[in-house]
Amino acid sequence: MNDEEPVLLHTEGHILHITLNRPRALNALTHTMVRGIDEALTVAADDDAVTAVVIAGAGGRGLCAGGDIRSIYEDARAGRRASVDFWRDEYRLNARIARFPKPYVALMDGIVMGGGVGVSAHGDVRVVTERSRVAMPETGIGFVPDVGGTYLLAAAPGELGTHLALTGRAVGAADALLCGLADHFVPSGRLADLTSALAAAGAPDEVTATVRRHATDAPDGELAGHREWIDACYAADTVEEIIDRLVDSGVPAAKETAAELLTASPTALKVTLAAVRRTKRLGSLEAALDQEFRVSCHAFAGHDLVEGVRARIIDKDRAPRWSPAEPGDVTAADVARHFEPLGDEELGLAPA
């Protein structure tokens, strides 16, 4: 194991440990990392000596802050297509994780955003801590939740998933559990003990039992107390109506949310709402990933993704110039264009 490698692999007992190892970049995913994880899972699936996989992040600040957004910006500016190839392999990895035949344990400690959700929340044993901050923050950079994020959020209770998809807000442990993004709460101080105990686990059912023995109740979250206005406001059919309901609700937190939504990309908001609603009817993660791939490719060719990354990551002026600039200026045709088939470039995970 070379500590300079972006993905570290080591085995303890019958457990394969995968460690994302770009701590200075909050373990943001590169194409090399995606391929490395996929290859490790391919080998582990057929290795009788491996009974489970544990994925974690190096550096103590988070599992993974997402994809390498700067490289996507540079790729789009240069008119290249490397980002499309990255998404193709990344989304296939997300599907592989969901269907992995052995327990896949994700230690979602610290920051877990975007692509970090993709390599963790599709696993079958997902652990959060008091330091966890889980989010799909794409609308703030002119993008749309991907890596199976629309599938996960569409399955959240009531309209909580719609709320998180549109706002991109990060949630803590209790709210991640409430929304179905995680399964167990383990205090960060117990993660080392949990990891050691997992090494002694033999059969797959012992892995889950071991996690449960180390788990406890999470500190109270926030979303449960806001369900009334969230469910009422986000049940609206359009982004404009959602914002109007938030403003008119009389709830200060709802009004603050409306102001927040008005700073995001109008196109991304409308496409995200459509994507989450469509995903509820698709029926499988693979179909959702196919849809997300179409949306990502069309967004990559648009204006707002490059502009959003410029404003937040490159120039850091926090003053994106969205086009169109207002939700009312984004037409139904603009939204529908993001879902158009890609012909020979389709991801093709779901059966035809």
PDB file of C-alpha atoms in Angstrom, residues 101-338:
ATOM      1  CA  PRO A 101     -23.115  -8.966  -3.097  1.00  0.00           C
ATOM      2  CA  LYS A 102     -21.411  -8.504   0.278  1.00  0.00           C
ATOM      3  CA  PRO A 103     -21.954  -5.989   3.089  1.00  0.00           C
ATOM      4  CA  TYR A 104     -20.695  -2.566   2.009  1.00  0.00           C
ATOM      5  CA  VAL A 105     -20.091  -0.393   5.061  1.00  0.00           C
ATOM      6  CA  ALA A 106     -19.745   3.359   4.498  1.00  0.00           C
ATOM      7  CA  LEU A 107     -18.282   5.465   7.295  1.00  0.00           C
ATOM      8  CA  MET A 108     -19.929   8.806   6.496  1.00  0.00           C
ATOM      9  CA  ASP A 109     -17.963  10.817   9.029  1.00  0.00           C
ATOM     10  CA  GLY A 110     -17.526  14.552   8.367  1.00  0.00           C
ATOM     11  CA  ILE A 111     -18.284  16.038   4.957  1.00  0.00           C
ATOM     12  CA  VAL A 112     -20.185  13.756   2.562  1.00  0.00           C
ATOM     13  CA  MET A 113     -21.383  15.652  -0.486  1.00  0.00           C
ATOM     14  CA  GLY A 114     -22.209  14.981  -4.128  1.00  0.00           C
ATOM     15  CA  GLY A 115     -20.027  12.141  -5.317  1.00  0.00           C
ATOM     16  CA  GLY A 116     -19.329  11.288  -1.690  1.00  0.00           C
ATOM     17  CA  VAL A 117     -23.003  10.434  -1.313  1.00  0.00           C
ATOM     18  CA  GLY A 118     -22.707   8.281  -4.415  1.00  0.00           C
ATOM     19  CA  VAL A 119     -19.957   6.089  -2.966  1.00  0.00           C
ATOM     20  CA  SER A 120     -21.643   5.753   0.429  1.00  0.00           C
ATOM     21  CA  ALA A 121     -25.428   6.130   0.533  1.00  0.00           C
ATOM     22  CA  HIS A 122     -26.075   3.296  -1.939  1.00  0.00           C
ATOM     23  CA  GLY A 123     -24.340   0.862   0.395  1.00  0.00           C
ATOM     24  CA  ASP A 124     -26.346  -1.366   2.698  1.00  0.00           C
ATOM     25  CA  VAL A 125     -24.650  -0.379   5.998  1.00  0.00           C
ATOM     26  CA  ARG A 126     -24.294   3.414   6.223  1.00  0.00           C
ATOM     27  CA  VAL A 127     -22.852   4.987   9.362  1.00  0.00           C
ATOM     28  CA  VAL A 128     -23.059   8.675  10.294  1.00  0.00           C
ATOM     29  CA  THR A 129     -21.502  10.507  13.235  1.00  0.00           C
ATOM     30  CA  GLU A 130     -22.053  13.776  15.070  1.00  0.00           C
ATOM     31  CA  ARG A 131     -19.631  15.351  12.565  1.00  0.00           C
ATOM     32  CA  SER A 132     -21.506  14.216   9.460  1.00  0.00           C
ATOM     33  CA  ARG A 133     -22.683  16.842   6.989  1.00  0.00           C
ATOM     34  CA  VAL A 134     -24.493  15.137   4.122  1.00  0.00           C
ATOM     35  CA  ALA A 135     -25.633  17.080   1.066  1.00  0.00           C
ATOM     36  CA  MET A 136     -26.372  17.163  -2.638  1.00  0.00           C
ATOM     37  CA  PRO A 137     -25.459  20.852  -3.197  1.00  0.00           C
ATOM     38  CA  GLU A 138     -25.572  20.914  -6.988  1.00  0.00           C
ATOM     39  CA  THR A 139     -28.156  23.637  -7.649  1.00  0.00           C
ATOM     40  CA  GLY A 140     -25.809  26.228  -6.139  1.00  0.00           C
ATOM     41  CA  ILE A 141     -23.340  25.647  -8.981  1.00  0.00           C
ATOM     42  CA  GLY A 142     -25.880  25.377 -11.780  1.00  0.00           C
ATOM     43  CA  PHE A 143     -25.980  21.581 -11.752  1.00  0.00           C
ATOM     44  CA  VAL A 144     -28.541  18.913 -10.800  1.00  0.00           C
ATOM     45  CA  PRO A 145     -28.257  16.144  -8.158  1.00  0.00           C
ATOM     46  CA  ASP A 146     -26.635  13.084  -9.697  1.00  0.00           C
ATOM     47  CA  VAL A 147     -24.800   9.886  -8.551  1.00  0.00           C
ATOM     48  CA  GLY A 148     -28.236   8.454  -7.766  1.00  0.00           C
ATOM     49  CA  GLY A 149     -29.053  11.452  -5.588  1.00  0.00           C
ATOM     50  CA  THR A 150     -32.437  11.975  -7.217  1.00  0.00           C
ATOM     51  CA  TYR A 151     -33.288   8.336  -6.453  1.00  0.00           C
ATOM     52  CA  LEU A 152     -32.333   8.685  -2.794  1.00  0.00           C
ATOM     53  CA  LEU A 153     -34.067  12.027  -2.298  1.00  0.00           C
ATOM     54  CA  ALA A 154     -37.216  10.964  -4.139  1.00  0.00           C
ATOM     55  CA  ALA A 155     -37.606   8.189  -1.550  1.00  0.00           C
ATOM     56  CA  ALA A 156     -37.332  10.503   1.477  1.00  0.00           C
ATOM     57  CA  PRO A 157     -40.492  11.020   3.597  1.00  0.00           C
ATOM     58  CA  GLY A 158     -42.969  13.609   2.367  1.00  0.00           C
ATOM     59  CA  GLU A 159     -41.289  16.476   0.548  1.00  0.00           C
ATOM     60  CA  LEU A 160     -38.035  16.397   2.533  1.00  0.00           C
ATOM     61  CA  GLY A 161     -36.132  15.104  -0.478  1.00  0.00           C
ATOM     62  CA  THR A 162     -37.470  17.876  -2.691  1.00  0.00           C
ATOM     63  CA  HIS A 163     -36.431  20.419  -0.069  1.00  0.00           C
ATOM     64  CA  LEU A 164     -32.884  19.051   0.137  1.00  0.00           C
ATOM     65  CA  ALA A 165     -32.571  18.665  -3.634  1.00  0.00           C
ATOM     66  CA  LEU A 166     -33.578  22.262  -4.376  1.00  0.00           C
ATOM     67  CA  THR A 167     -31.752  23.970  -1.517  1.00  0.00           C
ATOM     68  CA  GLY A 168     -28.680  21.730  -1.517  1.00  0.00           C
ATOM     69  CA  ARG A 169     -28.562  22.035   2.260  1.00  0.00           C
ATOM     70  CA  ALA A 170     -26.310  19.798   4.312  1.00  0.00           C
ATOM     71  CA  VAL A 171     -27.932  17.739   7.049  1.00  0.00           C
ATOM     72  CA  GLY A 172     -26.552  16.167  10.194  1.00  0.00           C
ATOM     73  CA  ALA A 173     -26.799  12.613  11.432  1.00  0.00           C
ATOM     74  CA  ALA A 174     -30.417  12.546  12.653  1.00  0.00           C
ATOM     75  CA  ASP A 175     -31.749  14.178   9.505  1.00  0.00           C
ATOM     76  CA  ALA A 176     -29.687  11.868   7.278  1.00  0.00           C
ATOM     77  CA  LEU A 177     -31.272   8.934   9.127  1.00  0.00           C
ATOM     78  CA  LEU A 178     -34.746  10.467   8.784  1.00  0.00           C
ATOM     79  CA  CYS A 179     -34.314  10.959   5.043  1.00  0.00           C
ATOM     80  CA  GLY A 180     -33.022   7.439   4.430  1.00  0.00           C
ATOM     81  CA  LEU A 181     -29.485   8.537   3.559  1.00  0.00           C
ATOM     82  CA  ALA A 182     -27.966   6.574   6.454  1.00  0.00           C
ATOM     83  CA  ASP A 183     -28.772   3.632   8.738  1.00  0.00           C
ATOM     84  CA  HIS A 184     -26.814   3.925  11.989  1.00  0.00           C
ATOM     85  CA  PHE A 185     -25.340   6.602  14.250  1.00  0.00           C
ATOM     86  CA  VAL A 186     -21.960   5.872  15.803  1.00  0.00           C
ATOM     87  CA  PRO A 187     -20.117   8.633  17.705  1.00  0.00           C
ATOM     88  CA  SER A 188     -16.878   9.521  15.921  1.00  0.00           C
ATOM     89  CA  GLY A 189     -14.916   8.553  19.004  1.00  0.00           C
ATOM     90  CA  ARG A 190     -16.120   4.970  18.579  1.00  0.00           C
ATOM     91  CA  LEU A 191     -15.196   4.555  14.909  1.00  0.00           C
ATOM     92  CA  ALA A 192     -11.765   3.124  15.664  1.00  0.00           C
ATOM     93  CA  ASP A 193     -13.311   0.544  17.999  1.00  0.00           C
ATOM     94  CA  LEU A 194     -15.925  -0.260  15.365  1.00  0.00           C
ATOM     95  CA  THR A 195     -13.256  -0.748  12.702  1.00  0.00           C
ATOM     96  CA  SER A 196     -11.298  -3.073  14.971  1.00  0.00           C
ATOM     97  CA  ALA A 197     -14.418  -5.046  15.840  1.00  0.00           C
ATOM     98  CA  LEU A 198     -15.329  -5.448  12.172  1.00  0.00           C
ATOM     99  CA  ALA A 199     -11.994  -7.156  11.556  1.00  0.00           C
ATOM    100  CA  ALA A 200     -13.183 -10.009  13.770  1.00  0.00           C
ATOM    101  CA  ALA A 201     -16.496 -10.357  11.947  1.00  0.00           C
ATOM    102  CA  GLY A 202     -16.773 -13.496   9.897  1.00  0.00           C
ATOM    103  CA  ALA A 203     -20.119 -14.078   8.248  1.00  0.00           C
ATOM    104  CA  PRO A 204     -21.880 -11.170   6.508  1.00  0.00           C
ATOM    105  CA  ASP A 205     -24.636 -11.021   9.144  1.00  0.00           C
ATOM    106  CA  GLU A 206     -21.965 -10.509  11.814  1.00  0.00           C
ATOM    107  CA  VAL A 207     -20.900  -7.297  10.064  1.00  0.00           C
ATOM    108  CA  THR A 208     -24.301  -5.669  10.449  1.00  0.00           C
ATOM    109  CA  ALA A 209     -24.635  -6.970  13.999  1.00  0.00           C
ATOM    110  CA  THR A 210     -21.248  -5.488  14.882  1.00  0.00           C
ATOM    111  CA  VAL A 211     -22.274  -2.063  13.589  1.00  0.00           C
ATOM    112  CA  ARG A 212     -25.527  -2.229  15.545  1.00  0.00           C
ATOM    113  CA  ARG A 213     -23.660  -3.018  18.768  1.00  0.00           C
ATOM    114  CA  HIS A 214     -21.592   0.157  18.378  1.00  0.00           C
ATOM    115  CA  ALA A 215     -24.529   2.330  17.327  1.00  0.00           C
ATOM    116  CA  THR A 216     -26.551   4.598  19.560  1.00  0.00           C
ATOM    117  CA  ASP A 217     -29.249   7.265  19.226  1.00  0.00           C
ATOM    118  CA  ALA A 218     -28.305  10.323  17.205  1.00  0.00           C
ATOM    119  CA  PRO A 219     -28.642  13.839  18.659  1.00  0.00           C
ATOM    120  CA  ASP A 220     -31.875  15.549  17.640  1.00  0.00           C
ATOM    121  CA  GLY A 221     -32.072  16.877  14.102  1.00  0.00           C
ATOM    122  CA  GLU A 222     -33.956  19.803  12.584  1.00  0.00           C
ATOM    123  CA  LEU A 223     -36.100  18.552   9.710  1.00  0.00           C
ATOM    124  CA  ALA A 224     -38.727  16.710  11.749  1.00  0.00           C
ATOM    125  CA  GLY A 225     -39.752  19.986  13.340  1.00  0.00           C
ATOM    126  CA  HIS A 226     -40.172  21.647   9.923  1.00  0.00           C
ATOM    127  CA  ARG A 227     -42.163  18.905   8.198  1.00  0.00           C
ATOM    128  CA  GLU A 228     -45.445  20.840   8.210  1.00  0.00           C
ATOM    129  CA  TRP A 229     -44.293  23.780   6.117  1.00  0.00           C
ATOM    130  CA  ILE A 230     -41.849  21.735   4.031  1.00  0.00           C
ATOM    131  CA  ASP A 231     -44.517  19.226   2.984  1.00  0.00           C
ATOM    132  CA  ALA A 232     -47.076  21.951   2.308  1.00  0.00           C
ATOM    133  CA  CYS A 233     -44.813  24.263   0.315  1.00  0.00           C
ATOM    134  CA  TYR A 234     -42.874  21.740  -1.736  1.00  0.00           C
ATOM    135  CA  ALA A 235     -45.997  19.887  -2.819  1.00  0.00           C
ATOM    136  CA  ALA A 236     -46.536  22.674  -5.380  1.00  0.00           C
ATOM    137  CA  ASP A 237     -46.146  21.858  -9.055  1.00  0.00           C
ATOM    138  CA  THR A 238     -43.621  24.538 -10.017  1.00  0.00           C
ATOM    139  CA  VAL A 239     -40.561  26.237  -8.583  1.00  0.00           C
ATOM    140  CA  GLU A 240     -42.337  29.583  -8.745  1.00  0.00           C
ATOM    141  CA  GLU A 241     -45.274  28.277  -6.731  1.00  0.00           C
ATOM    142  CA  ILE A 242     -42.973  26.643  -4.202  1.00  0.00           C
ATOM    143  CA  ILE A 243     -41.212  29.959  -3.644  1.00  0.00           C
ATOM    144  CA  ASP A 244     -44.542  31.793  -3.355  1.00  0.00           C
ATOM    145  CA  ARG A 245     -45.791  29.287  -0.777  1.00  0.00           C
ATOM    146  CA  LEU A 246     -42.573  29.621   1.221  1.00  0.00           C
ATOM    147  CA  VAL A 247     -42.880  33.411   1.244  1.00  0.00           C
ATOM    148  CA  ASP A 248     -46.583  33.354   2.136  1.00  0.00           C
ATOM    149  CA  SER A 249     -46.313  30.652   4.798  1.00  0.00           C
ATOM    150  CA  GLY A 250     -45.708  33.061   7.646  1.00  0.00           C
ATOM    151  CA  VAL A 251     -42.875  30.837   8.877  1.00  0.00           C
ATOM    152  CA  PRO A 252     -39.537  32.689   9.189  1.00  0.00           C
ATOM    153  CA  ALA A 253     -37.514  29.592   8.268  1.00  0.00           C
ATOM    154  CA  ALA A 254     -39.620  29.123   5.141  1.00  0.00           C
ATOM    155  CA  LYS A 255     -39.111  32.742   4.070  1.00  0.00           C
ATOM    156  CA  GLU A 256     -35.365  32.328   4.560  1.00  0.00           C
ATOM    157  CA  THR A 257     -35.503  29.249   2.371  1.00  0.00           C
ATOM    158  CA  ALA A 258     -37.294  31.177  -0.375  1.00  0.00           C
ATOM    159  CA  ALA A 259     -34.538  33.788  -0.361  1.00  0.00           C
ATOM    160  CA  GLU A 260     -31.977  31.005  -0.539  1.00  0.00           C
ATOM    161  CA  LEU A 261     -33.650  29.386  -3.532  1.00  0.00           C
ATOM    162  CA  LEU A 262     -33.628  32.688  -5.390  1.00  0.00           C
ATOM    163  CA  THR A 263     -29.808  32.683  -5.310  1.00  0.00           C
ATOM    164  CA  ALA A 264     -29.552  29.282  -7.035  1.00  0.00           C
ATOM    165  CA  SER A 265     -29.565  28.629 -10.767  1.00  0.00           C
ATOM    166  CA  PRO A 266     -33.171  28.963 -11.990  1.00  0.00           C
ATOM    167  CA  THR A 267     -32.559  26.359 -14.677  1.00  0.00           C
ATOM    168  CA  ALA A 268     -31.000  23.944 -12.194  1.00  0.00           C
ATOM    169  CA  LEU A 269     -33.921  24.419  -9.805  1.00  0.00           C
ATOM    170  CA  LYS A 270     -36.519  23.640 -12.452  1.00  0.00           C
ATOM    171  CA  VAL A 271     -34.627  20.673 -13.881  1.00  0.00           C
ATOM    172  CA  THR A 272     -33.999  19.332 -10.368  1.00  0.00           C
ATOM    173  CA  LEU A 273     -37.680  19.519  -9.452  1.00  0.00           C
ATOM    174  CA  ALA A 274     -38.582  17.707 -12.672  1.00  0.00           C
ATOM    175  CA  ALA A 275     -35.858  15.104 -12.112  1.00  0.00           C
ATOM    176  CA  VAL A 276     -36.969  14.247  -8.567  1.00  0.00           C
ATOM    177  CA  ARG A 277     -40.615  14.018  -9.621  1.00  0.00           C
ATOM    178  CA  ARG A 278     -39.757  11.857 -12.637  1.00  0.00           C
ATOM    179  CA  THR A 279     -37.526   9.588 -10.564  1.00  0.00           C
ATOM    180  CA  LYS A 280     -40.439   8.674  -8.309  1.00  0.00           C
ATOM    181  CA  ARG A 281     -42.004   6.980 -11.331  1.00  0.00           C
ATOM    182  CA  LEU A 282     -38.888   5.223 -12.630  1.00  0.00           C
ATOM    183  CA  GLY A 283     -38.751   2.389 -10.127  1.00  0.00           C
ATOM    184  CA  SER A 284     -35.034   1.611  -9.994  1.00  0.00           C
ATOM    185  CA  LEU A 285     -31.674   3.167  -9.225  1.00  0.00           C
ATOM    186  CA  GLU A 286     -30.391   2.138 -12.652  1.00  0.00           C
ATOM    187  CA  ALA A 287     -33.192   3.992 -14.433  1.00  0.00           C
ATOM    188  CA  ALA A 288     -32.545   7.046 -12.259  1.00  0.00           C
ATOM    189  CA  LEU A 289     -28.830   6.954 -13.097  1.00  0.00           C
ATOM    190  CA  ASP A 290     -29.655   6.706 -16.802  1.00  0.00           C
ATOM    191  CA  GLN A 291     -31.830   9.799 -16.450  1.00  0.00           C
ATOM    192  CA  GLU A 292     -29.186  11.634 -14.418  1.00  0.00           C
ATOM    193  CA  PHE A 293     -26.587  10.896 -17.083  1.00  0.00           C
ATOM    194  CA  ARG A 294     -28.780  12.520 -19.717  1.00  0.00           C
ATOM    195  CA  VAL A 295     -29.333  15.548 -17.502  1.00  0.00           C
ATOM    196  CA  SER A 296     -25.645  15.850 -16.603  1.00  0.00           C
ATOM    197  CA  CYS A 297     -24.553  15.707 -20.232  1.00  0.00           C
ATOM    198  CA  HIS A 298     -27.042  18.384 -21.267  1.00  0.00           C
ATOM    199  CA  ALA A 299     -26.118  20.572 -18.276  1.00  0.00           C
ATOM    200  CA  PHE A 300     -22.443  20.191 -19.159  1.00  0.00           C
ATOM    201  CA  ALA A 301     -23.178  21.734 -22.540  1.00  0.00           C
ATOM    202  CA  GLY A 302     -25.144  24.610 -21.012  1.00  0.00           C
ATOM    203  CA  HIS A 303     -24.235  27.952 -19.464  1.00  0.00           C
ATOM    204  CA  ASP A 304     -25.003  27.729 -15.761  1.00  0.00           C
ATOM    205  CA  LEU A 305     -22.657  24.915 -14.682  1.00  0.00           C
ATOM    206  CA  VAL A 306     -19.549  26.727 -15.876  1.00  0.00           C
ATOM    207  CA  GLU A 307     -20.807  30.021 -14.464  1.00  0.00           C
ATOM    208  CA  GLY A 308     -21.737  28.482 -11.131  1.00  0.00           C
ATOM    209  CA  VAL A 309     -18.339  26.858 -10.655  1.00  0.00           C
ATOM    210  CA  ARG A 310     -16.648  30.101 -11.672  1.00  0.00           C
ATOM    211  CA  ALA A 311     -18.554  32.077  -9.059  1.00  0.00           C
ATOM    212  CA  ARG A 312     -18.138  29.595  -6.220  1.00  0.00           C
ATOM    213  CA  ILE A 313     -14.840  27.820  -6.846  1.00  0.00           C
ATOM    214  CA  ILE A 314     -12.717  29.759  -9.327  1.00  0.00           C
ATOM    215  CA  ASP A 315     -13.255  33.487  -8.727  1.00  0.00           C
ATOM    216  CA  LYS A 316     -15.133  32.955  -5.451  1.00  0.00           C
ATOM    217  CA  ASP A 317     -17.108  36.176  -5.927  1.00  0.00           C
ATOM    218  CA  ARG A 318     -20.385  34.398  -5.037  1.00  0.00           C
ATOM    219  CA  ALA A 319     -22.099  36.443  -7.757  1.00  0.00           C
ATOM    220  CA  PRO A 320     -23.126  34.032 -10.522  1.00  0.00           C
ATOM    221  CA  ARG A 321     -24.761  35.469 -13.607  1.00  0.00           C
ATOM    222  CA  TRP A 322     -27.367  32.832 -14.350  1.00  0.00           C
ATOM    223  CA  SER A 323     -28.965  32.608 -17.775  1.00  0.00           C
ATOM    224  CA  PRO A 324     -31.944  32.736 -17.692  1.00  0.00           C
ATOM    225  CA  ALA A 325     -31.763  34.862 -14.567  1.00  0.00           C
ATOM    226  CA  GLU A 326     -35.265  34.247 -13.181  1.00  0.00           C
ATOM    227  CA  PRO A 327     -37.305  31.055 -12.703  1.00  0.00           C
ATOM    228  CA  GLY A 328     -40.144  32.504 -14.768  1.00  0.00           C
ATOM    229  CA  ASP A 329     -37.796  32.860 -17.733  1.00  0.00           C
ATOM    230  CA  VAL A 330     -36.959  29.136 -17.800  1.00  0.00           C
ATOM    231  CA  THR A 331     -39.424  27.535 -20.195  1.00  0.00           C
ATOM    232  CA  ALA A 332     -40.867  24.041 -20.194  1.00  0.00           C
ATOM    233  CA  ALA A 333     -38.860  23.393 -23.362  1.00  0.00           C
ATOM    234  CA  ASP A 334     -35.659  24.430 -21.565  1.00  0.00           C
ATOM    235  CA  VAL A 335     -36.382  21.847 -18.884  1.00  0.00           C
ATOM    236  CA  ALA A 336     -37.456  19.093 -21.280  1.00  0.00           C
ATOM    237  CA  ARG A 337     -34.255  19.493 -23.279  1.00  0.00           C
ATOM    238  CA  HIS A 338     -32.249  18.152 -20.317  1.00  0.00           C
TER     239      HIS A 338
END
